[in-house]
Amino acid sequence: MLTIVLYVLGGIVLLVLLIGFASPQVAKMERSVTIKATPEKIWPYLNNLKLFVDNWSPWTEKDPDAAHEYNDISEGVGSFYSWKGAPKKVGEGTMEIKTSEPLELVKVHLQFKGRGDALAGWIIRDNGDGTTMVTWDFESDNGMNPISRIFGRMMDKYLGPDYQKGLEKLKVVCEG
């Protein structure tokens, strides 16, 4: 009986390893929204992390008691903030703007305490008709860890709804 249990457990471990190594090393996800506003109106909400947190971050609503700290750079490259919230809600981490191309692109580096890091950002595309498309993307390199790779496959399911909610909030702020 013990031999059967060991074979079953060994088979499960082997299956998880095979699925993990067959999963993509890099997890990617994105969401977009069209906003009835110019890039000039939208830009400050993307390039200023305090405006992001205070006005349209989907995680501020999830954990309103989370603490936020900002550095002295209010916008653009080098702008930085950290958060510390409930572990089961938003956890703890940092976000720093690494690239800021006015009215076009903002890229940030995220570090999640105990969970690794990722790159994210917003791409702005002027549609030329008084509307602007904003795309929010996310990318995480899960390395050779098969368990992380399996969770990377579920990124869209778990993170996608938060991204969509945040973009809908941005739309309301910018159209209001």
mmCIF file of C-alpha atoms in Angstrom:
data_model
loop_
_atom_site.group_PDB
_atom_site.id
_atom_site.type_symbol
_atom_site.label_atom_id
_atom_site.label_comp_id
_atom_site.label_asym_id
_atom_site.label_seq_id
_atom_site.Cartn_x
_atom_site.Cartn_y
_atom_site.Cartn_z
ATOM 1 C CA MET A 1 0.000 0.000 0.000
ATOM 2 C CA LEU A 2 2.846 2.407 0.874
ATOM 3 C CA THR A 3 4.480 1.692 -2.479
ATOM 4 C CA ILE A 4 1.279 2.672 -4.330
ATOM 5 C CA VAL A 5 1.004 5.908 -2.358
ATOM 6 C CA LEU A 6 4.645 6.763 -3.138
ATOM 7 C CA TYR A 7 4.117 6.056 -6.857
ATOM 8 C CA VAL A 8 1.000 8.247 -6.923
ATOM 9 C CA LEU A 9 2.778 11.098 -5.099
ATOM 10 C CA GLY A 10 5.792 10.737 -7.378
ATOM 11 C CA GLY A 11 3.491 10.851 -10.411
ATOM 12 C CA ILE A 12 1.792 14.005 -9.139
ATOM 13 C CA VAL A 13 5.148 15.705 -8.524
ATOM 14 C CA LEU A 14 6.360 14.692 -11.987
ATOM 15 C CA LEU A 15 3.143 15.985 -13.583
ATOM 16 C CA VAL A 16 3.450 19.354 -11.802
ATOM 17 C CA LEU A 17 7.074 19.644 -12.902
ATOM 18 C CA LEU A 18 6.197 18.796 -16.508
ATOM 19 C CA ILE A 19 3.324 21.292 -16.617
ATOM 20 C CA GLY A 20 5.502 23.927 -14.932
ATOM 21 C CA PHE A 21 8.427 23.558 -17.304
ATOM 22 C CA ALA A 22 6.062 23.466 -20.286
ATOM 23 C CA SER A 23 4.552 26.794 -19.146
ATOM 24 C CA PRO A 24 5.969 30.083 -20.447
ATOM 25 C CA GLN A 25 8.830 31.576 -18.459
ATOM 26 C CA VAL A 26 7.465 35.106 -18.910
ATOM 27 C CA ALA A 27 3.884 35.866 -17.876
ATOM 28 C CA LYS A 28 2.248 38.738 -19.769
ATOM 29 C CA MET A 29 -1.119 40.387 -19.478
ATOM 30 C CA GLU A 30 -2.745 43.608 -20.666
ATOM 31 C CA ARG A 31 -6.031 45.465 -20.665
ATOM 32 C CA SER A 32 -7.163 48.537 -22.631
ATOM 33 C CA VAL A 33 -9.865 51.181 -22.439
ATOM 34 C CA THR A 34 -10.916 54.011 -24.736
ATOM 35 C CA ILE A 35 -11.416 57.322 -22.925
ATOM 36 C CA LYS A 36 -13.219 60.384 -24.247
ATOM 37 C CA ALA A 37 -10.339 62.702 -23.378
ATOM 38 C CA THR A 38 -7.090 63.924 -24.862
ATOM 39 C CA PRO A 39 -3.721 62.406 -23.956
ATOM 40 C CA GLU A 40 -2.902 65.725 -22.220
ATOM 41 C CA LYS A 41 -5.810 65.245 -19.807
ATOM 42 C CA ILE A 42 -4.952 61.595 -19.098
ATOM 43 C CA TRP A 43 -1.156 61.956 -18.837
ATOM 44 C CA PRO A 44 -0.899 63.348 -15.270
ATOM 45 C CA TYR A 45 -2.837 60.361 -13.880
ATOM 46 C CA LEU A 46 -0.302 57.976 -15.407
ATOM 47 C CA ASN A 47 2.920 59.883 -14.774
ATOM 48 C CA ASN A 48 2.242 60.788 -11.116
ATOM 49 C CA LEU A 49 2.045 57.818 -8.714
ATOM 50 C CA LYS A 50 0.184 59.783 -6.031
ATOM 51 C CA LEU A 51 -2.543 60.663 -8.552
ATOM 52 C CA PHE A 52 -2.631 56.970 -9.511
ATOM 53 C CA VAL A 53 -3.040 55.819 -5.898
ATOM 54 C CA ASP A 54 -5.495 58.548 -4.880
ATOM 55 C CA ASN A 55 -7.710 58.535 -7.980
ATOM 56 C CA TRP A 56 -7.833 55.262 -9.857
ATOM 57 C CA SER A 57 -5.744 52.437 -8.417
ATOM 58 C CA PRO A 58 -7.991 49.379 -8.003
ATOM 59 C CA TRP A 59 -5.994 48.331 -4.939
ATOM 60 C CA THR A 60 -6.688 51.503 -2.934
ATOM 61 C CA GLU A 61 -10.307 50.409 -2.742
ATOM 62 C CA LYS A 62 -9.357 46.833 -1.829
ATOM 63 C CA ASP A 63 -7.360 47.964 1.192
ATOM 64 C CA PRO A 64 -8.178 51.569 2.124
ATOM 65 C CA ASP A 65 -6.138 51.225 5.338
ATOM 66 C CA ALA A 66 -2.892 50.421 3.502
ATOM 67 C CA ALA A 67 -0.054 52.844 4.232
ATOM 68 C CA HIS A 68 1.582 54.658 1.319
ATOM 69 C CA GLU A 69 4.882 56.538 1.297
ATOM 70 C CA TYR A 70 6.253 58.622 -1.583
ATOM 71 C CA ASN A 71 9.680 60.014 -2.374
ATOM 72 C CA ASP A 72 10.341 63.688 -3.175
ATOM 73 C CA ILE A 73 9.992 63.206 -6.946
ATOM 74 C CA SER A 74 6.324 63.785 -7.655
ATOM 75 C CA GLU A 75 6.216 62.617 -11.267
ATOM 76 C CA GLY A 76 8.216 61.023 -14.043
ATOM 77 C CA VAL A 77 11.387 58.953 -13.891
ATOM 78 C CA GLY A 78 12.470 58.310 -10.314
ATOM 79 C CA SER A 79 9.016 58.859 -8.837
ATOM 80 C CA PHE A 80 8.602 56.131 -6.236
ATOM 81 C CA TYR A 81 6.089 54.891 -3.719
ATOM 82 C CA SER A 82 5.806 52.011 -1.332
ATOM 83 C CA TRP A 83 2.736 50.423 0.202
ATOM 84 C CA LYS A 84 2.110 48.205 3.173
ATOM 85 C CA GLY A 85 -1.295 46.679 3.596
ATOM 86 C CA ALA A 86 -3.027 43.575 4.819
ATOM 87 C CA PRO A 87 -1.218 40.444 3.524
ATOM 88 C CA LYS A 88 -4.424 38.925 2.137
ATOM 89 C CA LYS A 89 -5.470 42.188 0.444
ATOM 90 C CA VAL A 90 -2.594 44.152 -1.127
ATOM 91 C CA GLY A 91 0.477 42.978 0.758
ATOM 92 C CA GLU A 92 3.639 45.032 0.668
ATOM 93 C CA GLY A 93 5.771 46.386 -2.137
ATOM 94 C CA THR A 94 7.173 49.264 -4.150
ATOM 95 C CA MET A 95 6.579 50.913 -7.516
ATOM 96 C CA GLU A 96 9.039 53.178 -9.343
ATOM 97 C CA ILE A 97 8.697 54.943 -12.685
ATOM 98 C CA LYS A 98 11.628 53.879 -14.866
ATOM 99 C CA THR A 99 10.548 55.311 -18.245
ATOM 100 C CA SER A 100 8.400 58.349 -18.961
ATOM 101 C CA GLU A 101 7.825 59.455 -22.546
ATOM 102 C CA PRO A 102 5.380 62.383 -22.386
ATOM 103 C CA LEU A 103 1.903 61.655 -23.727
ATOM 104 C CA GLU A 104 3.012 58.205 -24.949
ATOM 105 C CA LEU A 105 4.355 55.785 -22.360
ATOM 106 C CA VAL A 106 5.084 55.188 -18.679
ATOM 107 C CA LYS A 107 6.931 52.058 -17.503
ATOM 108 C CA VAL A 108 7.233 51.077 -13.853
ATOM 109 C CA HIS A 109 9.216 48.512 -11.908
ATOM 110 C CA LEU A 110 7.235 46.688 -9.227
ATOM 111 C CA GLN A 111 8.637 44.755 -6.302
ATOM 112 C CA PHE A 112 6.302 42.619 -4.254
ATOM 113 C CA LYS A 113 7.759 41.681 -0.867
ATOM 114 C CA GLY A 114 8.289 37.944 -0.863
ATOM 115 C CA ARG A 115 6.833 37.499 -4.364
ATOM 116 C CA GLY A 116 9.435 38.864 -6.745
ATOM 117 C CA ASP A 117 9.263 41.734 -9.190
ATOM 118 C CA ALA A 118 7.614 42.709 -12.448
ATOM 119 C CA LEU A 119 7.405 45.405 -15.096
ATOM 120 C CA ALA A 120 4.178 47.210 -15.862
ATOM 121 C CA GLY A 121 3.141 50.328 -17.670
ATOM 122 C CA TRP A 122 0.685 52.409 -19.580
ATOM 123 C CA ILE A 123 0.708 53.096 -23.303
ATOM 124 C CA ILE A 124 -1.287 56.046 -24.643
ATOM 125 C CA ARG A 125 -2.593 56.139 -28.205
ATOM 126 C CA ASP A 126 -4.423 59.222 -29.475
ATOM 127 C CA ASN A 127 -7.238 57.980 -31.694
ATOM 128 C CA GLY A 128 -7.484 61.375 -33.421
ATOM 129 C CA ASP A 129 -11.199 61.718 -32.776
ATOM 130 C CA GLY A 130 -11.156 63.174 -29.264
ATOM 131 C CA THR A 131 -10.647 59.758 -27.701
ATOM 132 C CA THR A 132 -7.526 58.081 -26.383
ATOM 133 C CA MET A 133 -6.788 54.416 -25.895
ATOM 134 C CA VAL A 134 -4.876 53.544 -22.725
ATOM 135 C CA THR A 135 -3.317 50.089 -22.464
ATOM 136 C CA TRP A 136 -2.081 48.840 -19.093
ATOM 137 C CA ASP A 137 0.380 45.959 -19.345
ATOM 138 C CA PHE A 138 2.177 43.615 -16.952
ATOM 139 C CA GLU A 139 5.149 41.312 -17.433
ATOM 140 C CA SER A 140 6.841 39.009 -14.947
ATOM 141 C CA ASP A 141 9.796 36.697 -15.524
ATOM 142 C CA ASN A 142 9.158 33.531 -13.526
ATOM 143 C CA GLY A 143 12.570 32.043 -14.250
ATOM 144 C CA MET A 144 12.965 28.297 -14.012
ATOM 145 C CA ASN A 145 10.601 27.847 -11.051
ATOM 146 C CA PRO A 146 7.878 25.461 -12.306
ATOM 147 C CA ILE A 147 5.376 26.522 -9.631
ATOM 148 C CA SER A 148 5.824 30.220 -10.480
ATOM 149 C CA ARG A 149 5.393 29.371 -14.157
ATOM 150 C CA ILE A 150 2.106 27.595 -13.425
ATOM 151 C CA PHE A 151 0.848 30.635 -11.491
ATOM 152 C CA GLY A 152 2.016 32.824 -14.389
ATOM 153 C CA ARG A 153 -0.498 31.017 -16.592
ATOM 154 C CA MET A 154 -3.252 32.274 -14.267
ATOM 155 C CA MET A 155 -2.087 35.916 -14.284
ATOM 156 C CA ASP A 156 -4.827 37.076 -16.621
ATOM 157 C CA LYS A 157 -7.529 35.464 -14.492
ATOM 158 C CA TYR A 158 -6.347 36.980 -11.218
ATOM 159 C CA LEU A 159 -4.844 40.321 -12.233
ATOM 160 C CA GLY A 160 -6.916 41.117 -15.327
ATOM 161 C CA PRO A 161 -10.123 42.083 -13.476
ATOM 162 C CA ASP A 162 -8.170 44.498 -11.242
ATOM 163 C CA TYR A 163 -6.563 46.100 -14.281
ATOM 164 C CA GLN A 164 -9.938 46.466 -15.994
ATOM 165 C CA LYS A 165 -11.474 47.979 -12.858
ATOM 166 C CA GLY A 166 -8.597 50.452 -12.575
ATOM 167 C CA LEU A 167 -8.903 51.490 -16.209
ATOM 168 C CA GLU A 168 -12.665 51.998 -15.807
ATOM 169 C CA LYS A 169 -11.949 54.242 -12.793
ATOM 170 C CA LEU A 170 -9.376 56.181 -14.864
ATOM 171 C CA LYS A 171 -12.015 56.612 -17.574
ATOM 172 C CA VAL A 172 -14.499 58.064 -15.069
ATOM 173 C CA VAL A 173 -11.866 60.431 -13.624
ATOM 174 C CA CYS A 174 -10.744 61.687 -17.036
ATOM 175 C CA GLU A 175 -14.189 61.977 -18.593
ATOM 176 C CA GLY A 176 -15.759 63.599 -15.526
#
